[in-house]
CSV table of C-alpha atoms and ligand atoms in Angstrom, one decimal:
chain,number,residue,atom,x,y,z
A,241,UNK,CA,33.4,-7.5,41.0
A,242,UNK,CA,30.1,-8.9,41.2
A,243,UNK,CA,29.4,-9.5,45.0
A,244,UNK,CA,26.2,-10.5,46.4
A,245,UNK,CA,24.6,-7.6,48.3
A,246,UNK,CA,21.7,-9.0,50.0
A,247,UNK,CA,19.8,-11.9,51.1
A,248,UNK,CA,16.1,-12.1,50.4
A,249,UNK,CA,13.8,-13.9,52.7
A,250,UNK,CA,10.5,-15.0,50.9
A,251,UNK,CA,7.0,-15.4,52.6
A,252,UNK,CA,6.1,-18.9,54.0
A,253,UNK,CA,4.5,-20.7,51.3
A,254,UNK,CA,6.1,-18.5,48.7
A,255,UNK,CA,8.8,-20.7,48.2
A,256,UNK,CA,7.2,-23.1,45.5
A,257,UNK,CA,8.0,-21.9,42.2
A,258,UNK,CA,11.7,-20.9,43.0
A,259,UNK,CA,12.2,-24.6,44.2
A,260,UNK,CA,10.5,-25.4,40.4
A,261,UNK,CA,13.1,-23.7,39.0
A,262,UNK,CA,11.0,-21.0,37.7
A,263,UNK,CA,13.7,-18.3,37.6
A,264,UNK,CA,11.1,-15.2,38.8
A,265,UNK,CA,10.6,-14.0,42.7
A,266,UNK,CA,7.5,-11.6,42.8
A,267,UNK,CA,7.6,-8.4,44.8
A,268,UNK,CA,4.8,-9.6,46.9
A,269,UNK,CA,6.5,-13.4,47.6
A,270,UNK,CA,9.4,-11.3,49.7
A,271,UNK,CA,9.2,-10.8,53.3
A,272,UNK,CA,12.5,-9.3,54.1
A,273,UNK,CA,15.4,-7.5,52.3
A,274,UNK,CA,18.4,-8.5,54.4
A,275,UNK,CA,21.0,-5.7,53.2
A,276,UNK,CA,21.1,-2.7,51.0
A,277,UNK,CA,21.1,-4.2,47.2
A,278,UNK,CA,21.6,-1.6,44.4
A,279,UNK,CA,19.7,-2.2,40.8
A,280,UNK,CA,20.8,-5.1,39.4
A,281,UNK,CA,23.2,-6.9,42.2
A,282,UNK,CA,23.3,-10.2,43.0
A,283,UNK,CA,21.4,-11.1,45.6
A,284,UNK,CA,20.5,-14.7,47.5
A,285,UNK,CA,16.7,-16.3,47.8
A,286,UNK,CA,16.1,-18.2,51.2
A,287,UNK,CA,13.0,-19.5,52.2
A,288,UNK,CA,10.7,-18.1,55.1
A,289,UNK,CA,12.8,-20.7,57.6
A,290,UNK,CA,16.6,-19.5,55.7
A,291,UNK,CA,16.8,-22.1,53.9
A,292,UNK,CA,19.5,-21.3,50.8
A,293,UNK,CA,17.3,-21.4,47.4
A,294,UNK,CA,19.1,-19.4,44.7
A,295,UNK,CA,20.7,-16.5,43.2
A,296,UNK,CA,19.5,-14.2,41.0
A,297,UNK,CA,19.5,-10.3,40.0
A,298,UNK,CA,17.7,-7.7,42.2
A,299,UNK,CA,15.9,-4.4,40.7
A,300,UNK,CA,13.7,-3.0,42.6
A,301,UNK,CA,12.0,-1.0,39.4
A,302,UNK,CA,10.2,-4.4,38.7
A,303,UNK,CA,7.6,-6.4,39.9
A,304,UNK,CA,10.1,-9.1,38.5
A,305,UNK,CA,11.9,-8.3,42.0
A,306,UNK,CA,14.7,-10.9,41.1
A,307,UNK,CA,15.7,-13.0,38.3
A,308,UNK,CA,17.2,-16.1,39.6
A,309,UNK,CA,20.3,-17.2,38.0
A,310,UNK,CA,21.3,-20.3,39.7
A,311,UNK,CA,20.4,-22.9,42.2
A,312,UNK,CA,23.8,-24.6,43.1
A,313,UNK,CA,25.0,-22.6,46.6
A,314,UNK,CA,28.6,-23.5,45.4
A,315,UNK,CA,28.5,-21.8,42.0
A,316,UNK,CA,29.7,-17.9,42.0
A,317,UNK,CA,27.9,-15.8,39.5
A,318,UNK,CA,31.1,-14.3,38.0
A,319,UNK,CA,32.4,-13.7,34.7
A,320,UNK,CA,33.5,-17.2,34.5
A,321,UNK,CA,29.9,-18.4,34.9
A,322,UNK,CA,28.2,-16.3,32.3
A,323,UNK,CA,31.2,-17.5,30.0
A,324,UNK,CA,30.0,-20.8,31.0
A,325,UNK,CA,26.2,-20.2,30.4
A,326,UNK,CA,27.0,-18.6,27.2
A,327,UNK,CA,29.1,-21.5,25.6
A,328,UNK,CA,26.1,-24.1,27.1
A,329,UNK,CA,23.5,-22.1,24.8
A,330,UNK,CA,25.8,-21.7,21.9
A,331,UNK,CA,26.6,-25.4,22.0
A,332,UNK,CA,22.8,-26.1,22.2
A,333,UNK,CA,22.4,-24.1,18.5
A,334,UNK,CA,25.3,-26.0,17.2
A,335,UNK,CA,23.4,-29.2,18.3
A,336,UNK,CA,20.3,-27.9,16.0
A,337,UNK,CA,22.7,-28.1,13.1
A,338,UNK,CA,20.9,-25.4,11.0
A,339,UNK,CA,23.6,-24.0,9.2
A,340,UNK,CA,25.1,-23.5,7.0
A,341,UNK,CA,21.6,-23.5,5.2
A,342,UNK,CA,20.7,-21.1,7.8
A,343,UNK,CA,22.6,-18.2,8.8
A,344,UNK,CA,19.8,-16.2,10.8
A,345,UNK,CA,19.1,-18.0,14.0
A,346,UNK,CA,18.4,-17.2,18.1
A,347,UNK,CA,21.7,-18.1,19.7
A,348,UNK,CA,20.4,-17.4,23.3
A,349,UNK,CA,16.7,-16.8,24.7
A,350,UNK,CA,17.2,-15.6,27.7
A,351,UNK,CA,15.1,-17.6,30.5
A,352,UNK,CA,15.3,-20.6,28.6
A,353,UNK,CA,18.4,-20.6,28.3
A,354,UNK,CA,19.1,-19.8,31.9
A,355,UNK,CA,20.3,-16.3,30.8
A,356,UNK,CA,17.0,-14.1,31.8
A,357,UNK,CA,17.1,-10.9,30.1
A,358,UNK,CA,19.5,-11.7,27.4
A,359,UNK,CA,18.3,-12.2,23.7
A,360,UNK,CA,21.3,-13.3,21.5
A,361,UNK,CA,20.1,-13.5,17.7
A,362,UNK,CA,23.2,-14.2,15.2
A,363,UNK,CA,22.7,-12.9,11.3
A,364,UNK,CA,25.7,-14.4,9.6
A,365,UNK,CA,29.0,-13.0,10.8
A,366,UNK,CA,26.6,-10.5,12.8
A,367,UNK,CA,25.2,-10.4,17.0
A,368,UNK,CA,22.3,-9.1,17.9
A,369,UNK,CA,21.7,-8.1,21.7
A,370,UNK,CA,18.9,-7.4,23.3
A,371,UNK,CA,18.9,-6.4,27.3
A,372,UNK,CA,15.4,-6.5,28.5
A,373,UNK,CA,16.2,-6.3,31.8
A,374,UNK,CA,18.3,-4.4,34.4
A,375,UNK,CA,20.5,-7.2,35.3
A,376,UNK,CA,21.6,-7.4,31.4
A,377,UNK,CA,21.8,-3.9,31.2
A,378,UNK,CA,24.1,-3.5,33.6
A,379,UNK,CA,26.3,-6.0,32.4
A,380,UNK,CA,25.6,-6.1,28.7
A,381,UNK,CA,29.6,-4.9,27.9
A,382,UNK,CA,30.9,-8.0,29.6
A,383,UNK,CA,28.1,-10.3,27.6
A,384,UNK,CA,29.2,-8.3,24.8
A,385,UNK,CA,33.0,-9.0,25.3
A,386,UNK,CA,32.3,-12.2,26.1
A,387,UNK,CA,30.4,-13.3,22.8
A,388,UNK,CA,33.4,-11.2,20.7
A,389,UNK,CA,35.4,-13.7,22.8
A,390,UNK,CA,33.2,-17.0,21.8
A,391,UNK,CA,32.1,-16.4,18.3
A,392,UNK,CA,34.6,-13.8,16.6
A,393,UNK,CA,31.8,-11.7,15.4
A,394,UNK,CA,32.3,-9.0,12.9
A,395,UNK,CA,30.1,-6.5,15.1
A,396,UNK,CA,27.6,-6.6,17.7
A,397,UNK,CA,24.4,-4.6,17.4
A,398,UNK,CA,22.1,-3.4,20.1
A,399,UNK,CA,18.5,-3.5,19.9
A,400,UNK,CA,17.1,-2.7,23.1
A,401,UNK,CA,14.5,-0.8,21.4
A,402,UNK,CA,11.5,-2.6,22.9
A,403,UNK,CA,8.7,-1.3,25.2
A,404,UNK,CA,9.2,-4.0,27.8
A,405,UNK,CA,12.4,-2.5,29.4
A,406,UNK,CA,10.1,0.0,30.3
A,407,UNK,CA,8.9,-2.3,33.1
A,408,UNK,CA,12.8,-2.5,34.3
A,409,UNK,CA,12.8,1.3,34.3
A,410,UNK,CA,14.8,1.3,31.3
A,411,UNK,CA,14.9,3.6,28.3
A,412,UNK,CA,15.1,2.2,24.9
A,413,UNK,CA,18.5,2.0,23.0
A,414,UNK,CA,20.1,0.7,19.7
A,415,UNK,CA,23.5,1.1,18.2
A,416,UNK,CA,26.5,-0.9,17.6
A,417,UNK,CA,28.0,-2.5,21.1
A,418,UNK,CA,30.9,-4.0,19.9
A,419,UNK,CA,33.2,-4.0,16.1
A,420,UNK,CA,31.6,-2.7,12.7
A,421,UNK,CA,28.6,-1.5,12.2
A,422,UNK,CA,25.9,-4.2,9.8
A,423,UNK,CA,25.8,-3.5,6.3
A,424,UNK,CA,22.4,-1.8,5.4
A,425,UNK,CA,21.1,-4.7,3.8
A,426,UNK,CA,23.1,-8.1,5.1
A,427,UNK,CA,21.8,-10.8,2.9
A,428,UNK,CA,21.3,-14.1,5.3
A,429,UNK,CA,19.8,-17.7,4.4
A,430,UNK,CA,17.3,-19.5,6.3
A,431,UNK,CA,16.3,-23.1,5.2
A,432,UNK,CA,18.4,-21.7,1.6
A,433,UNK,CA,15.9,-18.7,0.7
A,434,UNK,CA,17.9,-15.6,0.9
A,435,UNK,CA,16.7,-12.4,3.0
A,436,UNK,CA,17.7,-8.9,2.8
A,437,UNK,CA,17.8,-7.9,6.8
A,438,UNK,CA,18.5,-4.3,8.0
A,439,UNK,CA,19.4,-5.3,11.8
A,440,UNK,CA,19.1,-1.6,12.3
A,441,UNK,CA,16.2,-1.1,11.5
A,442,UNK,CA,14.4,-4.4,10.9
A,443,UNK,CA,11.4,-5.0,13.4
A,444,UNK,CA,12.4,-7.2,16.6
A,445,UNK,CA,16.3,-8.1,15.8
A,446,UNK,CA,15.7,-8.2,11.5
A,447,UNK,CA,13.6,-10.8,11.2
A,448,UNK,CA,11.0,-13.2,12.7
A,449,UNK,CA,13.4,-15.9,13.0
A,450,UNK,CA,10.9,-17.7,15.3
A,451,UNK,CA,8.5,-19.0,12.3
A,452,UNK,CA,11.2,-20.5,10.4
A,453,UNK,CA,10.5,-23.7,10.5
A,454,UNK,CA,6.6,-23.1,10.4
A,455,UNK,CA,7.5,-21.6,7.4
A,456,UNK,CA,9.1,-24.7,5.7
A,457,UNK,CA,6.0,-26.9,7.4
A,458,UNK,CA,3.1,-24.4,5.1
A,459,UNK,CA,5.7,-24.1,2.0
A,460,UNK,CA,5.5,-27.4,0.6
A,461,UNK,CA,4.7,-28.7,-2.6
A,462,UNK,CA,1.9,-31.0,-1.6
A,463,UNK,CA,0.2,-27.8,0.1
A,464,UNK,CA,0.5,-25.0,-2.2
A,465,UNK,CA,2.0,-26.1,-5.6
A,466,UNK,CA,-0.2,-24.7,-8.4
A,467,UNK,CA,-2.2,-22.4,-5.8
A,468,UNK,CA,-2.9,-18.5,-5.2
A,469,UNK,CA,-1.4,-17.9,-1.8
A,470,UNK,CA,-2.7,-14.9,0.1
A,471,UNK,CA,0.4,-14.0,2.7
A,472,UNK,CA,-1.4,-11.8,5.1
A,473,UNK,CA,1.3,-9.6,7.5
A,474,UNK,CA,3.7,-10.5,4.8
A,475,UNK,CA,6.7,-8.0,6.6
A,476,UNK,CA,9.3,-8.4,4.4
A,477,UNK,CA,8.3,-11.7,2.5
A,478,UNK,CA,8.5,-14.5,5.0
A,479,UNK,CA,6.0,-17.5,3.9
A,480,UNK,CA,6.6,-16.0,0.0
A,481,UNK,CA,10.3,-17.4,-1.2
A,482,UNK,CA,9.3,-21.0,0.3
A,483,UNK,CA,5.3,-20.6,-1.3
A,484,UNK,CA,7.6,-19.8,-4.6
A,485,UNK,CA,9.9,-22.4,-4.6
A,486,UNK,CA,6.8,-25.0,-3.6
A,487,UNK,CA,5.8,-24.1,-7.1
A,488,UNK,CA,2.4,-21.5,-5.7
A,489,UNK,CA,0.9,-19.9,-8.9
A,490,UNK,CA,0.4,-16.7,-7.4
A,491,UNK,CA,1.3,-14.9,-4.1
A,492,UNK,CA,-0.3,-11.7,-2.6
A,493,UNK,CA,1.6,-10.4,0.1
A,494,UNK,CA,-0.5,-7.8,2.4
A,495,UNK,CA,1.0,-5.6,5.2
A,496,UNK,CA,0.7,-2.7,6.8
A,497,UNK,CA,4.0,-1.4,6.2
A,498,UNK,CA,5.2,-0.1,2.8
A,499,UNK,CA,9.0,-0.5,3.5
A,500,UNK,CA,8.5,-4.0,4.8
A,501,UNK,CA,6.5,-5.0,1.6
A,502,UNK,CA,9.1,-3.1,-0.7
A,503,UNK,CA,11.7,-5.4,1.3
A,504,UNK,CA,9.8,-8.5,0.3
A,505,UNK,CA,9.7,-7.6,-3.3
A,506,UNK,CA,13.1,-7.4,-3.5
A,507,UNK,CA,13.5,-10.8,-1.3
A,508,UNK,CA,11.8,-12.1,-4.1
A,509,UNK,CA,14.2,-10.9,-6.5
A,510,UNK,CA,16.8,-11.9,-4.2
A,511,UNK,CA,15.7,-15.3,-4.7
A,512,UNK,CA,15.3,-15.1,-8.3
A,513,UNK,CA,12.0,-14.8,-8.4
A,514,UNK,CA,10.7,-12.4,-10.8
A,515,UNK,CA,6.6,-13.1,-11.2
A,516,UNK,CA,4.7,-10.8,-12.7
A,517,UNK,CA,1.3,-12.5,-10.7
A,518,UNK,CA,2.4,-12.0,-7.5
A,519,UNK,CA,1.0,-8.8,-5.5
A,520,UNK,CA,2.2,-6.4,-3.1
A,521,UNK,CA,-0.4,-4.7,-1.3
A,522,UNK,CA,0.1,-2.5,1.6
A,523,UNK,CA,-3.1,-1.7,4.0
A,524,UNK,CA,-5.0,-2.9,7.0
A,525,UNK,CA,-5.2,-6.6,6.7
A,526,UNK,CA,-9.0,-6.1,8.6
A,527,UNK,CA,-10.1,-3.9,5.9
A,528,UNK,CA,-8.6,-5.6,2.7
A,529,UNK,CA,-9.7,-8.9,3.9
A,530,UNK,CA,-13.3,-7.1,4.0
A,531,UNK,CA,-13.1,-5.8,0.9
A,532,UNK,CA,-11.9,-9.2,-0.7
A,533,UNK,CA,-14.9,-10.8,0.9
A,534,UNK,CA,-17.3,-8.2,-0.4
A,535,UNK,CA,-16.0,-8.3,-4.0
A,536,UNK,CA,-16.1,-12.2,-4.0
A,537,UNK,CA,-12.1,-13.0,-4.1
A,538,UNK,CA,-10.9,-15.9,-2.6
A,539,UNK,CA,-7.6,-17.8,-2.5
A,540,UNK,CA,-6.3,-21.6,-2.3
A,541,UNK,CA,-3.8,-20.9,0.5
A,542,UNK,CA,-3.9,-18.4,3.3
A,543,UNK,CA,-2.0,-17.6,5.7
A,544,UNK,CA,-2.6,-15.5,8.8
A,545,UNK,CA,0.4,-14.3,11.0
A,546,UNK,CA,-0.5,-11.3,12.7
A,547,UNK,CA,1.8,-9.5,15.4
A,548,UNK,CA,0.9,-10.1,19.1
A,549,UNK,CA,-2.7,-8.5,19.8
A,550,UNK,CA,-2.6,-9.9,23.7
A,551,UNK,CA,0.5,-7.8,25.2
A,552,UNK,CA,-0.8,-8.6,28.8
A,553,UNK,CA,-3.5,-10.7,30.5
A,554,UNK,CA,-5.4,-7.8,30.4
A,555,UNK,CA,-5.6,-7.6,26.6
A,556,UNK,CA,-7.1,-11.4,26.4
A,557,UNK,CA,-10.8,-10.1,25.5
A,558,UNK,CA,-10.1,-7.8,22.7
A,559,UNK,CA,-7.0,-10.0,21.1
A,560,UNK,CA,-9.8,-12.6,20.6
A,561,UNK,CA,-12.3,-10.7,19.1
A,562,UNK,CA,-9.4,-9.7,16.9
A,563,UNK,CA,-7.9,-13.4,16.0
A,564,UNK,CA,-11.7,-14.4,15.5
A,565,UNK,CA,-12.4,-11.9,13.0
A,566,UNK,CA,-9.8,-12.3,10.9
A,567,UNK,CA,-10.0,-16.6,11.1
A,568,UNK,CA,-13.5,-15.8,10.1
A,569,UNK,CA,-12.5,-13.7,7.3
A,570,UNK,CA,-10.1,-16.0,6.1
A,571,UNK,CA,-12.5,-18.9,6.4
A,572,UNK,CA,-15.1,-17.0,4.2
A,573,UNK,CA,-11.8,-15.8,1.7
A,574,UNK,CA,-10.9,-20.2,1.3
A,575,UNK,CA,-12.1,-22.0,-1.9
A,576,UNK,CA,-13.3,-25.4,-1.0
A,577,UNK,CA,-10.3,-27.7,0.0
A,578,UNK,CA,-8.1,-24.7,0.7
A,579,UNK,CA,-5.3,-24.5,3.4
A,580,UNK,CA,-5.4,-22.0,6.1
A,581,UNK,CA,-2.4,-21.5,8.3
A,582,UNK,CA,-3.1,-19.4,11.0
A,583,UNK,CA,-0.9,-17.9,14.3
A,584,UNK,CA,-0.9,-16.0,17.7
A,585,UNK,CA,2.0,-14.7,19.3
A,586,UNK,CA,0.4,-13.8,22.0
A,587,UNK,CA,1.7,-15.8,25.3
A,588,UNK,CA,-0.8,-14.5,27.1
A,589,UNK,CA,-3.6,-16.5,24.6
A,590,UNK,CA,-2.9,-20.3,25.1
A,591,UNK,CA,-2.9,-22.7,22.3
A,592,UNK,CA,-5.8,-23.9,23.7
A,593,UNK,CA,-7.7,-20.7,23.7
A,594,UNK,CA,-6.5,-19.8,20.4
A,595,UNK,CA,-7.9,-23.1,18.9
A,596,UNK,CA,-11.3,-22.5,21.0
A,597,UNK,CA,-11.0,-18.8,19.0
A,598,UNK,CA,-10.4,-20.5,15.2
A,599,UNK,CA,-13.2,-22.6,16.4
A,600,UNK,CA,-15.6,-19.9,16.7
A,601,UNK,CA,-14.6,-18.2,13.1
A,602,UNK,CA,-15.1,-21.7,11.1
A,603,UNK,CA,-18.5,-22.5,12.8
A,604,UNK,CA,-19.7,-18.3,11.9
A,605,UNK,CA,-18.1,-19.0,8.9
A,606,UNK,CA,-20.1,-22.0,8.5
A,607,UNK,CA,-17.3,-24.4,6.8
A,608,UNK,CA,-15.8,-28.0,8.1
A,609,UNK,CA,-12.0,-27.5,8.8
A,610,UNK,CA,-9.6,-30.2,9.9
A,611,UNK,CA,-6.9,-29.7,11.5
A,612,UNK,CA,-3.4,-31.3,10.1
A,613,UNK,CA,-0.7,-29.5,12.4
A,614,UNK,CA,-0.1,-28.1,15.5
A,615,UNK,CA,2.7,-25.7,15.2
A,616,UNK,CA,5.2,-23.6,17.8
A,617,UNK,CA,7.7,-21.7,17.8
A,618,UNK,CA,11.2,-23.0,16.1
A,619,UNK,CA,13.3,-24.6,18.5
A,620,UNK,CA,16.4,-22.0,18.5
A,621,UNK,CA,13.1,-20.3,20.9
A,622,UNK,CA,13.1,-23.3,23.3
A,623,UNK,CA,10.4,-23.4,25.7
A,624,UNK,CA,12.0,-23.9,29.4
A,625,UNK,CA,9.7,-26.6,30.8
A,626,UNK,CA,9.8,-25.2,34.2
A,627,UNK,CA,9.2,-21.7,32.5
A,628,UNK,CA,6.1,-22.2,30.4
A,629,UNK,CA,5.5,-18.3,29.6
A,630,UNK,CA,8.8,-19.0,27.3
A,631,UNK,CA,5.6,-20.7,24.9
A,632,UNK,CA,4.3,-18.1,23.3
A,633,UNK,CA,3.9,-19.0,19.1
A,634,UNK,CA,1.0,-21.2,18.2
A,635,UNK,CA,0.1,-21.9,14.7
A,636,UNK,CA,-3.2,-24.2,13.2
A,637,UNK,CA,-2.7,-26.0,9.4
B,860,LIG,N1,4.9,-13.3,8.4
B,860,LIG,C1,6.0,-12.5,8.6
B,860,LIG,C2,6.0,-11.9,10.0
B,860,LIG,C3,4.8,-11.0,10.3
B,860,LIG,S1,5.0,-9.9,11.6
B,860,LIG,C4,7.3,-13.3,8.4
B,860,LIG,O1,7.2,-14.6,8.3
B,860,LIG,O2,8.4,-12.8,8.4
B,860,LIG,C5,3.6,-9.0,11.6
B,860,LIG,C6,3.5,-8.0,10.4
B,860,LIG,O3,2.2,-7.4,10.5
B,860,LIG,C7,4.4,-6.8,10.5
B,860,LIG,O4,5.1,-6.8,9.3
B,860,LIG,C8,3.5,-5.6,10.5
B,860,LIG,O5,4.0,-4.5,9.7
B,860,LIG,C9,2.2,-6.1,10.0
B,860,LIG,N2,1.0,-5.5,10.5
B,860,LIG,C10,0.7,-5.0,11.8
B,860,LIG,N3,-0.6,-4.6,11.9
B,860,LIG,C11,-1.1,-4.8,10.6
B,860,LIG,C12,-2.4,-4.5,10.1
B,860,LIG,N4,-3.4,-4.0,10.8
B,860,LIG,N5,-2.6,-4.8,8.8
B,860,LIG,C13,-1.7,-5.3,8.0
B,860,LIG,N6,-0.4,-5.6,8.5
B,860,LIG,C14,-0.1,-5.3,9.8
């Protein structure tokens, strides 16, 4: 069924990066387009001199022009291969051993994983797809059969609901792929703390799976036992069960979003965690950090983990002033000796940037901060190393 279509000649000394194993071709690194490749057909990568590279998928909708697939001229891209591909990345979670104390983990990210496109995220005996390209799109049923083939889900859930497909000239869409529909709330476990998700409706795929083990890192006894915690872009509790359980006097969880925060509460509960102290306060972190500041509050613990600011390259300028405020804010909101844990998800802000940013707020803040851990992104998220844009968390303690 899935026949290559076309062979692409690239420009001389365009040939780098696909013989790094980066698995993108640019528009402008092509020179010729040998045949007449629909959206999302396999197509072949020679170099300017034909010289066999790859194989990848074409669409023409992208400035992504192909995402290359494989770089062994004997392999065939067929069903067998993305069986193949799928049961290497599965076996690679198994390897992480994080069940059964964690049922909520990424089972494939796409690029990394040598899948590009194709975000796999399991929530107990649930799959969650994501095709965020035209390539995955267009084959998503098979993926889907295939992972109903590998992992006896009881459903498969779609959440291409992201802006990025827009790039791939694709509209959003969500629904159930594959078997039963999710239970409204599915309770999962990560690290033991229990989590009411609704993969539905739930931002990304339910839940930010990627700070999980930054979240056992901040939520230990040693840093926030006895403390007031202030858990700023809370969503639906996150950081609080673990500050709980690490014995934290008193957690305020902020966010912009009522539903999420109502969520977290009954997280909490989920947990067994009834606390009359702790706080749920929905509004714009910006202007509740200000008015904290002005009335003189301040907090042992903080922690800052703010969606992404920087969607592009373009975006770099503002995101900072953004991340600097609020460091600076949360500098100013710190009793002496306090912990700060702060995070960008922004790939397009480095780790290094984002360090040169925090670095600004403490010296306007004027306080002395250490710092005691670099953090990333858990390792269900691997970052490819010949694809470093698959690094985009960074996190300060
Ligand atoms: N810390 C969470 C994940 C946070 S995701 C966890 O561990 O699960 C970012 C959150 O910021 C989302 O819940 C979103 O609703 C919230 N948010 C976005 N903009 C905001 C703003 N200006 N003020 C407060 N919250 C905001």
């Amino acid at each position: 069924m899935d026949k290559i279509t076309a062979t692409l000649q690239l420009k001389p000394k365009r040939e780098k990066p696909v013989q790094n194993r980066h698995p993108w071709v640019f528009s402008g690194a092509i020179r010729q387009v040998k045949g007449e490749p629909q959206p999302g057909d396999l197509v072949e990568v020679v170099a300017h001199d034909n010289e066999w590279l790859a194989t990848g998928y074409y669409n023409p909708h992208s400035q992504i022009r192909v995402r290359l697939l494989s770089w062994e001229e004997a392999e065939t891209v067929d069903e067998g291969w993305w069986r193949g591909r799928l049961a290497a990345a599965l076996a690679r979670r198994e390897a992480l051993a994080l069940a059964p104390e964690t049922t909520a983990y990424r089972l494939v990210y796409a690029e990394s994983d040598r899948l590009p496109g194709l975000v796999v995220d399991g929530y107990g005996d649930f799959l969650v797809l994501q095709a965020l390209t035209l390539g995955i799109e267009r084959r998503k049923e098979m993926v889907s059969g295939l992972l109903a083939e590998l992992l006896a889900p009881a459903g498969i859930v779609e959440r291409s609901d992201v802006d990025v497909r827009e790039k791939e000239g694709l509209a959003q869409e969500k629904g159930v792929l594959w078997g039963e529909a999710p239970p409204e709330e599915l309770v999962v476990q990560e690290h033991g703390h229990r989590f009411g998700v609704d993969l539905m409706a739930g931002h990304k795929t339910g839940l930010y799976l990627d700070q999980r083990e930054n979240r056992a890192l901040v939520g230990q006894r040693r840093f926030l036992e006895g403390k007031e915690v202030l858990n700023v872009f809370a969503y639906s509790g996150g950081f609080a069960p673990y500050a709980a359980a690490a014995g934290a006097r008193a957690i305020v969880n902020l966010d912009s979003s009522a539903a999420a925060l109502a969520q977290a509460e009954r997280n909490m509960a989920l947990n067994g965690y009834e606390r009359p102290d702790d706080g749920y306060v929905v509004g714009d972190a910006f202007q509740v950090l200000r008015e904290y500041r002005d009335s003189g509050r301040q907090f042992d613990a903080i922690i800052l983990d703010p969606p992404k600011f920087a969607h592009s390259r373009r975006d770099v300028q503002g995101a900072t002033r953004g991340y600097k405020d609020l460091n600076w804010l949360a500098f100013r909101l710190l009793r002496p000796g306090g912990i700060l844990a702060t995070f960008s998800c922004s790939g397009a802000i480095s780790a290094d940037l984002f360090q040169k940013v925090v670095f600004g707020a403490v010296v306007d803040a004027e306080r002395d901060a250490q710092i005691l851990y670099q953090m990333g992104q858990a390792p269900d998220h691997p970052v490819l190393l010949t694809f470093p844009e698959s690094a985009y968390l960074k996190g300060l303690l």
